[in-house]
XYZ file of C-alpha atoms in Angstrom:
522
model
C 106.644 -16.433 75.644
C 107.538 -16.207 72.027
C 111.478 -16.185 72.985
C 110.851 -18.924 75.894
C 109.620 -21.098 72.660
C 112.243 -20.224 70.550
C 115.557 -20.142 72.634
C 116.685 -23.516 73.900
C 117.477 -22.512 77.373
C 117.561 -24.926 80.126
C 118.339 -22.481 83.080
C 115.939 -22.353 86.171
C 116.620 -19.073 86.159
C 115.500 -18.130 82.822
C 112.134 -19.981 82.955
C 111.317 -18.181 86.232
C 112.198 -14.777 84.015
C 110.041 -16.294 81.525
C 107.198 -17.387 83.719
C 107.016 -14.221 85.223
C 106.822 -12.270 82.514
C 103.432 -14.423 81.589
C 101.918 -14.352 84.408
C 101.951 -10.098 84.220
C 100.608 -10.390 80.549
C 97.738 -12.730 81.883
C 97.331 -9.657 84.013
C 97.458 -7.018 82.080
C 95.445 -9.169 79.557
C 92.708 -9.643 82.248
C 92.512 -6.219 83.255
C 92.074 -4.840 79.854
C 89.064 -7.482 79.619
C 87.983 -6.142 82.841
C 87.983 -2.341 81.504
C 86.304 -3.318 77.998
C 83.698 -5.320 80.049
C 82.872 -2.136 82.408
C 82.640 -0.093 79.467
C 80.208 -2.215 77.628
C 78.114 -2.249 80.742
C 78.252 1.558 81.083
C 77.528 1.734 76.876
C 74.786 -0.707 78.021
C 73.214 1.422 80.505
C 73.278 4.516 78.117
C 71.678 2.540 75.476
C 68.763 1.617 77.843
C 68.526 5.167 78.874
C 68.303 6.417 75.777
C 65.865 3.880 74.159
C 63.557 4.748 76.881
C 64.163 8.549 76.396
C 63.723 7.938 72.316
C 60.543 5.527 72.877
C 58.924 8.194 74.689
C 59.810 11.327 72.551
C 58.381 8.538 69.160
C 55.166 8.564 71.474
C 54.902 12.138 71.900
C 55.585 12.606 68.105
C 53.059 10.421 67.145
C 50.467 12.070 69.229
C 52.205 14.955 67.160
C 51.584 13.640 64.322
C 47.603 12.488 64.188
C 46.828 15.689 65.798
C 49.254 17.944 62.907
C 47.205 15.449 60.285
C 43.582 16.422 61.823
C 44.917 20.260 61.732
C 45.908 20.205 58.233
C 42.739 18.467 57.333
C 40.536 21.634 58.589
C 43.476 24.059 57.122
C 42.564 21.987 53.736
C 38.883 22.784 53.893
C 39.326 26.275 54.912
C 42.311 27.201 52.393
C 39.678 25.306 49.614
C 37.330 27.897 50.956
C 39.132 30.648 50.506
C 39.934 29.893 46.968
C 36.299 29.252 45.951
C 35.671 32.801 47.253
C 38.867 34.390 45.573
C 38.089 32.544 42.581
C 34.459 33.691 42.406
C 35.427 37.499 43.554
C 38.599 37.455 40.924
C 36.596 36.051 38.000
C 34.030 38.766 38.340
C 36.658 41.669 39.163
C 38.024 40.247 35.380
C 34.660 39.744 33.530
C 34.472 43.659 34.861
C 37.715 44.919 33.623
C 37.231 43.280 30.496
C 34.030 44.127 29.272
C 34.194 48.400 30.818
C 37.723 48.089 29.202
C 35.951 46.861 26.074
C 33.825 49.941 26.167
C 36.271 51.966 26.436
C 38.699 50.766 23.463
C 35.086 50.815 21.311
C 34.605 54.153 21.480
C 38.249 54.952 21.206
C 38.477 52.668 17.948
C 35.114 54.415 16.697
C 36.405 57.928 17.375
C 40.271 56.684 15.122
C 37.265 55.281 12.341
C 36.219 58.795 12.439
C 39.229 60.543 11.941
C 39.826 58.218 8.793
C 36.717 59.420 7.437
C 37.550 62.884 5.631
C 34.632 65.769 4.483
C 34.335 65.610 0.789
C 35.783 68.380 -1.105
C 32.671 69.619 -2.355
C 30.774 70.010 1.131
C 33.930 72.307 2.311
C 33.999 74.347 -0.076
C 29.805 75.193 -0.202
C 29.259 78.381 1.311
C 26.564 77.597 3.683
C 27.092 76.984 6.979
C 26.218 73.424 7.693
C 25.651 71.617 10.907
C 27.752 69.665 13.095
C 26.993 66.404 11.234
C 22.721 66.652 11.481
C 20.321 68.196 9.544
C 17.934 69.370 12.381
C 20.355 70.835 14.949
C 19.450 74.273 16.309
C 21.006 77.523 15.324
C 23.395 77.474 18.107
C 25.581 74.291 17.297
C 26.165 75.747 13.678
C 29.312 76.628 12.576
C 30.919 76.026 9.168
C 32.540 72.960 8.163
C 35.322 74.683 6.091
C 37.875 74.415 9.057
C 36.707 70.439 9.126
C 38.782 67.893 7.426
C 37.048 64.813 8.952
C 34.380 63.020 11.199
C 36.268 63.448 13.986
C 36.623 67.463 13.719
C 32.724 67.378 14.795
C 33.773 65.712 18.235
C 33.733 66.947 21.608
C 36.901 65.917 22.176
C 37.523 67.489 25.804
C 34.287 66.277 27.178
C 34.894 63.041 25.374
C 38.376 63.095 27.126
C 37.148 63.903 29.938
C 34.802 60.281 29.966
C 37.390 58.740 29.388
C 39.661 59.615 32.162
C 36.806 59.044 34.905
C 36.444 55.578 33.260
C 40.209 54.882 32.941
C 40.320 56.074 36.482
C 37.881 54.150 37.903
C 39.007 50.968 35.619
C 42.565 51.782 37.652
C 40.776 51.752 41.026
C 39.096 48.377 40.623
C 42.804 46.780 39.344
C 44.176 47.759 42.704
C 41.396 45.361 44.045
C 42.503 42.711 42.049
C 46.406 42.834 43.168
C 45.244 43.029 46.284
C 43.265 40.157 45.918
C 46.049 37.961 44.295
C 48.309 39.342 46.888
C 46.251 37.309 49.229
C 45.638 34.426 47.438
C 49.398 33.908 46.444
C 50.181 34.619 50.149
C 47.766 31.905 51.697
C 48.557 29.788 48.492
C 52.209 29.610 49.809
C 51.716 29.269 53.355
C 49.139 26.222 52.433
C 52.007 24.658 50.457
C 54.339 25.082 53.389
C 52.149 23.783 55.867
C 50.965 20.684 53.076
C 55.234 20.175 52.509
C 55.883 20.120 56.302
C 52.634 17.474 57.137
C 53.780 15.489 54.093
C 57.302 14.933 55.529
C 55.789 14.257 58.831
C 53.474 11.692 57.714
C 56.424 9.859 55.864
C 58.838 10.045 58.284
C 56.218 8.742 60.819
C 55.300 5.839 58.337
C 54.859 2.676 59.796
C 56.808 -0.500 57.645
C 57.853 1.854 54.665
C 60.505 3.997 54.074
C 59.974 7.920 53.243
C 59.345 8.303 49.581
C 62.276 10.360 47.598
C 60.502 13.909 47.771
C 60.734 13.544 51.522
C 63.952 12.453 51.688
C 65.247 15.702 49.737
C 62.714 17.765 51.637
C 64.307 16.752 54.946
C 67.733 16.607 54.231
C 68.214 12.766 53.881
C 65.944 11.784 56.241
C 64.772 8.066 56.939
C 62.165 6.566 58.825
C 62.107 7.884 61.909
C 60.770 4.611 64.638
C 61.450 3.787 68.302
C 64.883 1.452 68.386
C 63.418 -1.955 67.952
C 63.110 -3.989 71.499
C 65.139 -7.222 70.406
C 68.562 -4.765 69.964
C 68.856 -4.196 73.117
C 67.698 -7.602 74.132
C 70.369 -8.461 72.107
C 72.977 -6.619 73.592
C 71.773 -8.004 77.042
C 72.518 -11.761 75.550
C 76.141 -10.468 74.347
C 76.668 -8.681 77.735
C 76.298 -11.790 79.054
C 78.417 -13.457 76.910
C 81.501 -10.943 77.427
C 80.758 -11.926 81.710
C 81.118 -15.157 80.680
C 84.066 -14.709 78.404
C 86.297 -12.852 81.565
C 85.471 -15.233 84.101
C 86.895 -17.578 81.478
C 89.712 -15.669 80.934
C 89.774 -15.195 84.717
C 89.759 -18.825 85.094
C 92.889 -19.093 82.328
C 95.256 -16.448 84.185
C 94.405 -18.314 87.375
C 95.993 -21.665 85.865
C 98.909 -19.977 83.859
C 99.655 -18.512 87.585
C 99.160 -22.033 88.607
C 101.274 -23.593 86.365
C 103.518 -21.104 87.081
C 104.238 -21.922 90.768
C 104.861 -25.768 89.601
C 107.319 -24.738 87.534
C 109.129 -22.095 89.573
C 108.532 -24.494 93.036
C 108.312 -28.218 92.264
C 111.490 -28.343 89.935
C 109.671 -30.818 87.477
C 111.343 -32.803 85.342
C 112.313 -32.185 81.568
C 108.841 -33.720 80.300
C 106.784 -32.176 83.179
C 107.723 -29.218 82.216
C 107.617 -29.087 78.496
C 103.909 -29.932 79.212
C 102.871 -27.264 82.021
C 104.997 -24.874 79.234
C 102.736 -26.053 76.536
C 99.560 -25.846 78.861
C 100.648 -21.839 79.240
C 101.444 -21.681 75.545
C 97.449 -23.054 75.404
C 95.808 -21.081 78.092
C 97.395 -17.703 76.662
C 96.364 -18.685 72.825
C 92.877 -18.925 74.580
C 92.984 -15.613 76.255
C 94.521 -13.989 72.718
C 90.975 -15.420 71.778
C 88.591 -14.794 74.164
C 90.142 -11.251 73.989
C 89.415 -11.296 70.576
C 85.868 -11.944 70.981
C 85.477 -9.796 73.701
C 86.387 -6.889 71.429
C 84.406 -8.013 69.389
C 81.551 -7.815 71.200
C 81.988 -4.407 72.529
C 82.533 -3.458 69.044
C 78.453 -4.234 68.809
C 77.716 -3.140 71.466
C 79.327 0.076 71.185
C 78.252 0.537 67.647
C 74.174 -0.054 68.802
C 74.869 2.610 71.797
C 76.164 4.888 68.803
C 73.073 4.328 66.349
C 70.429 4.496 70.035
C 72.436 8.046 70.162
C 72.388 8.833 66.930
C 68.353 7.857 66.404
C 67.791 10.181 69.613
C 69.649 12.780 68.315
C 67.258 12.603 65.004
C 64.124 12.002 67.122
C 64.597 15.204 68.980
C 65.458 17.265 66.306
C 62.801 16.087 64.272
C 60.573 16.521 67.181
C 61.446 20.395 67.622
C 60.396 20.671 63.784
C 56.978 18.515 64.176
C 56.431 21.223 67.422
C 56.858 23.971 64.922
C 55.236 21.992 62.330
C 51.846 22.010 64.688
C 52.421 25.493 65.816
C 52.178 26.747 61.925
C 49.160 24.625 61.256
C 47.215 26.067 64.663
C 47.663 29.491 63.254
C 47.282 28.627 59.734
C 43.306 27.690 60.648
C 42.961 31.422 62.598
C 44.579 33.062 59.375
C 42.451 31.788 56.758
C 39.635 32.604 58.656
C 40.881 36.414 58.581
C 41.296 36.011 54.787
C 38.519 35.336 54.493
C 36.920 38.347 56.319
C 39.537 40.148 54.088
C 38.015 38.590 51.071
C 34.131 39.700 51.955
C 35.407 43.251 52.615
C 37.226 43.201 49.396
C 34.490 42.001 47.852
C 31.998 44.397 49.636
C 34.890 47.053 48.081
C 34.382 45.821 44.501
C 30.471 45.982 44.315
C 30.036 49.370 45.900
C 33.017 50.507 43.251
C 31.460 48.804 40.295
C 27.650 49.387 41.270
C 28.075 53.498 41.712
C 25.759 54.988 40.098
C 27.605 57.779 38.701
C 30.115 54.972 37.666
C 27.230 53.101 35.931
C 25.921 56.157 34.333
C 29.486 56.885 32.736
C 29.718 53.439 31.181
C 26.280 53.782 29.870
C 27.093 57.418 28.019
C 30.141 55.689 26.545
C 28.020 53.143 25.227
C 25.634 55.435 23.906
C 28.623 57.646 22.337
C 29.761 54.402 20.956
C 26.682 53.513 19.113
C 26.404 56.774 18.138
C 29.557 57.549 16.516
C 29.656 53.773 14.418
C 26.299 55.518 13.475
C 27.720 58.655 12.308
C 29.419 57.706 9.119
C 26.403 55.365 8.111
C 25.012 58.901 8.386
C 27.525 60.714 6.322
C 27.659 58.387 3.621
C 23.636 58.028 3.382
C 23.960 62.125 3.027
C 26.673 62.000 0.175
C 23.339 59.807 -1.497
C 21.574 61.873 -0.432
C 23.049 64.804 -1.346
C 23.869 63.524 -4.667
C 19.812 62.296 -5.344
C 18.808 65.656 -3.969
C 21.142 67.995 -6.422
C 19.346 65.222 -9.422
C 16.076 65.648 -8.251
C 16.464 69.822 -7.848
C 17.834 69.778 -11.430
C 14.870 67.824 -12.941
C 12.428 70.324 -10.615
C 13.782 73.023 -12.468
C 13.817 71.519 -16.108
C 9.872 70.013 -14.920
C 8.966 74.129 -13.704
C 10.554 75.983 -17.016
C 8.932 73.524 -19.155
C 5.491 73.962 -17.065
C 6.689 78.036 -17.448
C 6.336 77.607 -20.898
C 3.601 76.172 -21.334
C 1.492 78.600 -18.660
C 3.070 81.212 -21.122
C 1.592 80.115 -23.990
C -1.882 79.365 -22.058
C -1.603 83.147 -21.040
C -0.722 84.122 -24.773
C -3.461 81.957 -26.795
C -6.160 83.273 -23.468
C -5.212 86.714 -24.209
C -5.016 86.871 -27.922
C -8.936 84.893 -27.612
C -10.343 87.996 -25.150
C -8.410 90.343 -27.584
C -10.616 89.014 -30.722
C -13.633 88.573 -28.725
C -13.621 92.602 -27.951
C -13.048 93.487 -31.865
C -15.702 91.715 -32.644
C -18.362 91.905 -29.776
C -16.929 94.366 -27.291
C -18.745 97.719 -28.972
C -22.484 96.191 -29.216
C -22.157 95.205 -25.381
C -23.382 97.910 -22.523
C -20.826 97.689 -19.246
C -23.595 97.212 -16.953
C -24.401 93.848 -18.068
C -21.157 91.601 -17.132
C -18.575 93.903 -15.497
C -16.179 91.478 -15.440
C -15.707 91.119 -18.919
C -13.249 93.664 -18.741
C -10.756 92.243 -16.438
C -7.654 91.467 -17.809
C -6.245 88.296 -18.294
C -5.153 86.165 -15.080
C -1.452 85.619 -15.274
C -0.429 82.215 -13.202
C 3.125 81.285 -11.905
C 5.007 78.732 -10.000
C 5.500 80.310 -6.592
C 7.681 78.102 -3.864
C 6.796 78.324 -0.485
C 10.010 79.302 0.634
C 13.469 80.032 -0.920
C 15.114 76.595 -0.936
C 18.904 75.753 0.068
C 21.055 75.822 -2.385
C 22.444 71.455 -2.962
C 26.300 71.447 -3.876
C 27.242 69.264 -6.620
C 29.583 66.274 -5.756
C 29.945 65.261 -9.039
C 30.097 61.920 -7.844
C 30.553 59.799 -10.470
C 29.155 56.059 -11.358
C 31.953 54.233 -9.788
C 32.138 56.413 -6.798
C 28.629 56.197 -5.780
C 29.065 52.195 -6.252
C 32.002 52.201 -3.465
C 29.495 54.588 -1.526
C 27.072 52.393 -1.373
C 29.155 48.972 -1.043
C 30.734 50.567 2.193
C 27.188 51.909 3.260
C 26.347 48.665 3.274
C 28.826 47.224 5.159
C 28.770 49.951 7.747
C 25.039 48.710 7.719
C 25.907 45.163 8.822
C 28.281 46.120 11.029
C 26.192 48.624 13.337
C 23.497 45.962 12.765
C 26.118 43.445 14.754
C 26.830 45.880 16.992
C 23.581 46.607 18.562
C 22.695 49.759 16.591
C 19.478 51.059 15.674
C 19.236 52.247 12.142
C 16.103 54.830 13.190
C 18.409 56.827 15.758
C 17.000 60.460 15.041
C 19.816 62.717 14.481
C 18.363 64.806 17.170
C 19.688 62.350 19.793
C 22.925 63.949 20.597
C 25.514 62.126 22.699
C 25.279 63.674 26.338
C 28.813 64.950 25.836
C 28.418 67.572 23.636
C 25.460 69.371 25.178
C 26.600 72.494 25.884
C 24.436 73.103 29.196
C 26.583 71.349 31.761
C 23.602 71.549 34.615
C 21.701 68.303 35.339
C 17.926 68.475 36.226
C 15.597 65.485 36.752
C 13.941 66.113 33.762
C 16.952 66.021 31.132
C 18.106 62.656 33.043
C 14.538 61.500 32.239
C 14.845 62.720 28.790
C 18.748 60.594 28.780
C 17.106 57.585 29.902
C 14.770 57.847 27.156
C 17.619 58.602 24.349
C 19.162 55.681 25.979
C 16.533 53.389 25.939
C 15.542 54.270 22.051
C 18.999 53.974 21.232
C 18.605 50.477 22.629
């Protein structure tokens, strides 16, 4: 057509070429409209098909969706209640550990006090056997304190060490319990957070006039709103369908005339006008069909791009519906599970008690509590017997200055009573008969200081002003500190910790007589 309007040709023979040629473009035009048009209608079709199938998968993932939400809402409660009851059982399973384990490091920090606390010099080197650390123990415990270089030399270590293992052990054995306990709760804790990560994108995908929020979008991989395709697209692409029906039988209607036109041309032999103007009404009727084909195209452009987005929001709302199916599956067995951890939990906690309420267990703290306050006791002790010991060896040397003076002067009583009978025979003695007081011939009583037993012999610290000032500054503070502690300043030395009795058997009556060590130690 382009050449027929360009080249001046006047030939019948090369318009008929010419017209030909048209009329099989019309042709081939009109059957490519035909083809996009059939296609459109099949894209069409889909699109309906798939809007339905979409519409009712959005309905089944709603229903999905209120019944995941009323799920997680009783997973909430009981994944709350296991946490009170974890809480609870941890908290106590730590007051535990902490305050046994407090024992414990008490009596090991009172035992390294000890072993800073050395024998003085004087006390080692005294010949007499002394005790181990009391002044009433029996005969049996005695053994001499030159091999002794401090407080802690007088401790049974081994049954001391011995405590301490059964306590460490069963401080060990209630530790498990608490891993295992954590264990659980960071277990549920994460599959709680799964299950509240997976309901939350749910929710927000689900969301009615809002778009997900950004932490679902990254939680779901860039997903939007997920929503049933909107009714007016396809009624939409119903209107344009009918436009592109409308738009062939137009271009229908166009080939038919250019074929029309043709015939006048190739038949009638117009004249020179006539046929400039049936040439220019082709040159018309194919610009229109370069037009309408435009449209067309167009149109199935649309309409081929909604079929694609229908497919591609299918696509999404079946994936996304196999993922809310597993969503609802882990919720359903979420509810079963916490209900078994929390079964777990009671027998735990069942566990703990009978471990913690033993009552050999009990009875082992309560010795090293007793050990404890004895031993911060035991260097009050010592340093109240270096005064002691120091006032004794003053007071024995003015009883011995107090008796030779009060030697003396019985002496001289004895001298001045004897010298007085003496004179009283010279003068008297010869006239009197015997007979008449016998006893006027007994000798002169002699009296003396007798003790009632031979005393111990008190070594001499030579302690001197400024040493008994720092004895009795730290007895003092070893004072306030036992005072803080609990202790009992009239603990009899007698009370000896249970651990260094050296008759291993237990009887009813020596656990009656522990109680009541235990109980005045109180």
């Amino acid at each position: 057509l382009s050449q027929f309007k360009s080249d001046d040709h006047t030939c019948a023979a090369c318009s008929v070429c010419t017209m030909s040629s048209t009329s099989s473009l019309c042709q081939s035009i009109l059957s490519q409209a035909q083809s996009i048009l059939s296609k459109s209608e099949s894209n069409l079709s889909n699109s309906q098909k798939r809007s339905q199938r979409t519409r009712s998968v959005h309905h089944k993932l709603k229903i999905i969706q209120n019944e995941v939400a009323s799920l997680f809402a009783s997973a909430s409660r009981m994944w709350h209640g296991v946490r009170y009851h974890s809480d609870v059982l941890l908290r106590e399973i730590n007051d535990t550990l902490h305050q046994r384990s407090q024992l414990c490091d008490a009596l090991d920090q009172s035992l390294n006090l000890l072993s800073e606390r050395s024998i003085h010099d004087a006390l080692k080197l005294h010949q007499a056997d002394s005790t181990d650390g009391t002044a009433s123990s029996s005969a049996t415990s005695r053994s001499s304190i030159r091999d002794k270089n401090s407080l802690f030399d007088f401790v049974n270590l081994n049954s001391i060490q011995n405590l301490l293992h059964k306590a460490r052990e069963h401080l060990e054995s209630i530790r498990e319990i608490d891993k295992i306990g954590r264990n659980y709760v960071d277990e549920s804790k994460g599959k709680f957070d799964g299950i509240k990560k997976k309901n939350h994108i749910l929710q927000s995908m689900l969301r009615k006039d809002s778009t997900a929020d950004e932490e679902s979008n990254v939680a779901s991989g860039d997903l939007t709103e997920i929503s049933a395709p909107p009714l007016h697209s396809l009624s939409q692409s119903e209107s344009e369908m009918k436009d592109m029906h409308t738009i062939v039988m137009n271009m229908t209607q166009e080939c038919e005339n250019v074929r029309k036109w043709e015939n006048d041309l190739t038949m009638r032999n117009p004249d020179h006008s006539t046929e400039t103007i049936l040439q220019q009404k082709i040159q018309q009727s194919m610009s229109n069909l370069k037009l309408h084909m435009k449209k067309l195209q167009e149109l199935e452009l649309i309409i081929q791009q909604r079929y694609t987005q229908i497919e591609e929001q299918y696509e999404m709302v079946s994936k996304f519906y196999d993922t809310a199916a597993q969503t609802l599956d882990t919720v359903e067995s979420f509810i079963p599970e916490m209900s078994d951890r929390l079964s777990r939990f009671d027998n735990l906690s069942n566990m703990f008690d009978e471990r913690k309420n033993r009552s050999d267990i009990v009875q082992i703290y309560q010795e090293i509590h007793d050990l404890t306050v004895w031993y911060k006791f035991f260097p009050v002790a010592y340093d109240s017997l270096l005064l002691e010991l120091h006032r004794r060896h003053d007071a024995h040397e003015g009883q011995q200055k107090r008796i030779k003076e009060m030697q003396q002067e019985l002496q001289q009583t004895f001298d001045e009573e004897e010298s007085t009978r003496k004179n009283f025979f010279e003068e008297f003695g010869q006239y009197l008969p015997a007979s008449l007081f016998p006893g006027i011939l007994e000798d002169t009583p002699r009296y003396q200081l007798v003790c009632d037993r031979a005393p111990s012999s008190v070594p001499n610290l030579n302690l001197s002003d400024e040493e008994l000032d720092k004895v009795r500054t730290r007895l003092q503070e070893e004072q306030v500190n036992s005072d803080d502690a609990g202790f009992e300043e009239g603990t009899s030395g007698e009370e000896r910790p249970a651990s260094e009795s050296n008759d291993t058997e237990s009887s009813s009556q020596q656990e009656q007589q522990q109680s009541n060590e235990s109980i005045d130690r109180r």
